Amino acid sequence: ILDIMSDEAKKGSNPSDGTVLNDYDNFSFTPSHNAIYGWWTTVYMGIKRANLVLQDVPDIDMESDLKKRLLAETRFLRAYFYFTLVRAWGDVPKVTTPYPPNKMKRAPQEEIYNEIIIPDLEYAIEILPVKSDYPTASLGRATKGAAKGILAKVYLFRENFELAEQYALEVINSGQYSLNPDYSEVFATNSEFGQGSLFEVGALAESGQANGGNQYANTWGVRGDPNLGWGFGRPSWELIQEMQGDPRLD
């Protein structure tokens, strides 16, 4: 949805496929559109689950360092969810308990930033381990670098370029990440959680699902020969022109 609404992509695919997505390309969608409703409710479900963890885990008798890490991971995710909301809707209801009132007014987005997003990410930065401290089986969990990366993006959106640069450089200079010399390899299976990955959501193949656990890659894969997908989110001609001479163009 976000790419199609930008100047960098068109609906793509065949003209008769997914025609409702044209509403996002030309900004004629309504608040009751299924994709908008599903997006909103899914993000708030994530916030509810995070609030449930933050409410109940402190009272669980468990190893203290693990408890601190789990709470920091949860606050990282809650900040990520709220950052998604404020970028899309601006002012949104501020839900900090698992079971809020049925009807809530929107809180100013500045309040969301200052009381949830930034404090949650700062807490995550303080507590979470760096990527290399995780064993292979735990890759995909939130890390100190992931929290710094998102906080840099938060300050970029708030036009605090000094702090955006500070946190971005801390990620770059951490020694935990590097760019893959072959850009096409970034999307290969063997690059999952690879050298340039700050935070990604892994998908497990499910029994009976030939394309794995979801259709994301299937939907956005390029149509043609070979046919790698359905071709939604086609790059705009303007973006293609801007990429001339860029090693990522192909």
PDB file of C-alpha atoms in Angstrom, residues 93-198:
ATOM      1  CA  PRO A  93      -5.392   6.212  20.381  1.00  0.00           C
ATOM      2  CA  LYS A  94      -2.668   5.651  22.989  1.00  0.00           C
ATOM      3  CA  VAL A  95      -3.253   2.141  24.326  1.00  0.00           C
ATOM      4  CA  THR A  96      -0.925   1.062  27.142  1.00  0.00           C
ATOM      5  CA  THR A  97      -2.978  -1.746  28.725  1.00  0.00           C
ATOM      6  CA  PRO A  98      -4.144  -5.068  27.253  1.00  0.00           C
ATOM      7  CA  TYR A  99      -7.822  -4.241  27.730  1.00  0.00           C
ATOM      8  CA  PRO A 100      -8.538  -0.534  27.133  1.00  0.00           C
ATOM      9  CA  PRO A 101     -11.991   1.092  26.996  1.00  0.00           C
ATOM     10  CA  ASN A 102     -14.082   0.306  23.919  1.00  0.00           C
ATOM     11  CA  LYS A 103     -13.961   3.899  22.725  1.00  0.00           C
ATOM     12  CA  MET A 104     -10.852   6.066  22.946  1.00  0.00           C
ATOM     13  CA  LYS A 105     -10.013   9.466  21.542  1.00  0.00           C
ATOM     14  CA  ARG A 106      -6.888  10.019  19.520  1.00  0.00           C
ATOM     15  CA  ALA A 107      -3.808  11.195  21.382  1.00  0.00           C
ATOM     16  CA  PRO A 108      -1.527  13.768  19.714  1.00  0.00           C
ATOM     17  CA  GLN A 109       1.238  12.051  17.796  1.00  0.00           C
ATOM     18  CA  GLU A 110       3.804  14.105  19.730  1.00  0.00           C
ATOM     19  CA  GLU A 111       2.549  12.385  22.868  1.00  0.00           C
ATOM     20  CA  ILE A 112       2.898   8.983  21.197  1.00  0.00           C
ATOM     21  CA  TYR A 113       6.464   9.796  20.172  1.00  0.00           C
ATOM     22  CA  ASN A 114       7.549  11.258  23.504  1.00  0.00           C
ATOM     23  CA  GLU A 115       5.802   8.843  25.867  1.00  0.00           C
ATOM     24  CA  ILE A 116       5.979   5.535  23.971  1.00  0.00           C
ATOM     25  CA  ILE A 117       8.078   5.329  20.813  1.00  0.00           C
ATOM     26  CA  ILE A 118      11.255   7.124  21.894  1.00  0.00           C
ATOM     27  CA  PRO A 119      11.342   5.835  25.531  1.00  0.00           C
ATOM     28  CA  ASP A 120      10.629   2.264  24.384  1.00  0.00           C
ATOM     29  CA  LEU A 121      13.447   2.363  21.828  1.00  0.00           C
ATOM     30  CA  GLU A 122      15.873   3.980  24.283  1.00  0.00           C
ATOM     31  CA  TYR A 123      15.094   1.218  26.787  1.00  0.00           C
ATOM     32  CA  ALA A 124      15.626  -1.413  24.088  1.00  0.00           C
ATOM     33  CA  ILE A 125      18.986   0.137  23.153  1.00  0.00           C
ATOM     34  CA  GLU A 126      20.113   0.019  26.770  1.00  0.00           C
ATOM     35  CA  ILE A 127      19.130  -3.610  27.399  1.00  0.00           C
ATOM     36  CA  LEU A 128      19.239  -5.594  24.141  1.00  0.00           C
ATOM     37  CA  PRO A 129      22.333  -7.504  23.020  1.00  0.00           C
ATOM     38  CA  VAL A 130      24.121  -6.826  19.770  1.00  0.00           C
ATOM     39  CA  LYS A 131      23.417  -9.089  16.813  1.00  0.00           C
ATOM     40  CA  SER A 132      26.611 -11.152  17.163  1.00  0.00           C
ATOM     41  CA  ASP A 133      25.712 -12.094  20.739  1.00  0.00           C
ATOM     42  CA  TYR A 134      22.772 -14.192  19.518  1.00  0.00           C
ATOM     43  CA  PRO A 135      23.220 -17.813  18.453  1.00  0.00           C
ATOM     44  CA  THR A 136      22.091 -18.711  14.937  1.00  0.00           C
ATOM     45  CA  ALA A 137      18.815 -20.161  16.220  1.00  0.00           C
ATOM     46  CA  SER A 138      17.871 -16.794  17.744  1.00  0.00           C
ATOM     47  CA  LEU A 139      18.584 -14.598  14.728  1.00  0.00           C
ATOM     48  CA  GLY A 140      15.554 -12.461  13.936  1.00  0.00           C
ATOM     49  CA  ARG A 141      15.114 -11.265  17.510  1.00  0.00           C
ATOM     50  CA  ALA A 142      15.348  -7.538  18.150  1.00  0.00           C
ATOM     51  CA  THR A 143      18.864  -6.260  18.802  1.00  0.00           C
ATOM     52  CA  LYS A 144      20.577  -3.105  19.977  1.00  0.00           C
ATOM     53  CA  GLY A 145      21.399  -2.269  16.357  1.00  0.00           C
ATOM     54  CA  ALA A 146      17.795  -2.749  15.242  1.00  0.00           C
ATOM     55  CA  ALA A 147      16.570  -0.388  17.964  1.00  0.00           C
ATOM     56  CA  LYS A 148      19.170   2.228  17.027  1.00  0.00           C
ATOM     57  CA  GLY A 149      18.268   1.869  13.360  1.00  0.00           C
ATOM     58  CA  ILE A 150      14.583   2.490  13.968  1.00  0.00           C
ATOM     59  CA  LEU A 151      15.300   5.350  16.364  1.00  0.00           C
ATOM     60  CA  ALA A 152      17.438   6.943  13.631  1.00  0.00           C
ATOM     61  CA  LYS A 153      14.450   6.620  11.307  1.00  0.00           C
ATOM     62  CA  VAL A 154      12.152   8.113  13.975  1.00  0.00           C
ATOM     63  CA  TYR A 155      14.367  11.200  14.247  1.00  0.00           C
ATOM     64  CA  LEU A 156      14.617  11.402  10.457  1.00  0.00           C
ATOM     65  CA  PHE A 157      10.812  11.599  10.214  1.00  0.00           C
ATOM     66  CA  ARG A 158      10.806  14.220  12.974  1.00  0.00           C
ATOM     67  CA  GLU A 159      13.443  16.190  11.033  1.00  0.00           C
ATOM     68  CA  ASN A 160      15.937  16.003  13.899  1.00  0.00           C
ATOM     69  CA  PHE A 161      18.763  15.290  11.498  1.00  0.00           C
ATOM     70  CA  GLU A 162      21.507  15.550  14.113  1.00  0.00           C
ATOM     71  CA  LEU A 163      20.133  12.680  16.197  1.00  0.00           C
ATOM     72  CA  ALA A 164      19.174  10.724  13.075  1.00  0.00           C
ATOM     73  CA  GLU A 165      22.791  10.916  11.951  1.00  0.00           C
ATOM     74  CA  GLN A 166      24.083  10.038  15.415  1.00  0.00           C
ATOM     75  CA  TYR A 167      22.114   6.801  15.709  1.00  0.00           C
ATOM     76  CA  ALA A 168      22.667   5.842  12.070  1.00  0.00           C
ATOM     77  CA  LEU A 169      26.432   6.248  12.466  1.00  0.00           C
ATOM     78  CA  GLU A 170      26.371   4.183  15.662  1.00  0.00           C
ATOM     79  CA  VAL A 171      24.851   1.343  13.630  1.00  0.00           C
ATOM     80  CA  ILE A 172      27.306   1.785  10.758  1.00  0.00           C
ATOM     81  CA  ASN A 173      30.338   1.964  13.057  1.00  0.00           C
ATOM     82  CA  SER A 174      29.250  -0.887  15.348  1.00  0.00           C
ATOM     83  CA  GLY A 175      31.075  -3.526  13.329  1.00  0.00           C
ATOM     84  CA  GLN A 176      27.905  -5.643  13.324  1.00  0.00           C
ATOM     85  CA  TYR A 177      26.749  -4.901   9.779  1.00  0.00           C
ATOM     86  CA  SER A 178      28.033  -4.458   6.243  1.00  0.00           C
ATOM     87  CA  LEU A 179      26.596  -4.226   2.743  1.00  0.00           C
ATOM     88  CA  ASN A 180      26.523  -7.337   0.591  1.00  0.00           C
ATOM     89  CA  PRO A 181      28.814  -6.697  -2.411  1.00  0.00           C
ATOM     90  CA  ASP A 182      26.274  -8.421  -4.689  1.00  0.00           C
ATOM     91  CA  TYR A 183      22.920  -6.654  -4.252  1.00  0.00           C
ATOM     92  CA  SER A 184      20.955  -9.537  -5.804  1.00  0.00           C
ATOM     93  CA  GLU A 185      22.200 -11.839  -3.048  1.00  0.00           C
ATOM     94  CA  VAL A 186      20.384  -9.756  -0.424  1.00  0.00           C
ATOM     95  CA  PHE A 187      17.141 -11.505  -1.335  1.00  0.00           C
ATOM     96  CA  ALA A 188      18.526 -15.034  -1.559  1.00  0.00           C
ATOM     97  CA  THR A 189      17.608 -17.695   0.988  1.00  0.00           C
ATOM     98  CA  ASN A 190      21.192 -18.014   2.178  1.00  0.00           C
ATOM     99  CA  SER A 191      21.248 -14.284   3.015  1.00  0.00           C
ATOM    100  CA  GLU A 192      18.439 -14.499   5.564  1.00  0.00           C
ATOM    101  CA  PHE A 193      19.453 -12.431   8.635  1.00  0.00           C
ATOM    102  CA  GLY A 194      22.641 -11.689   6.702  1.00  0.00           C
ATOM    103  CA  GLN A 195      25.327  -9.054   6.997  1.00  0.00           C
ATOM    104  CA  GLY A 196      23.109  -6.126   6.041  1.00  0.00           C
ATOM    105  CA  SER A 197      20.040  -7.179   8.033  1.00  0.00           C
ATOM    106  CA  LEU A 198      19.161  -4.958  10.996  1.00  0.00           C
TER     107      LEU A 198
END
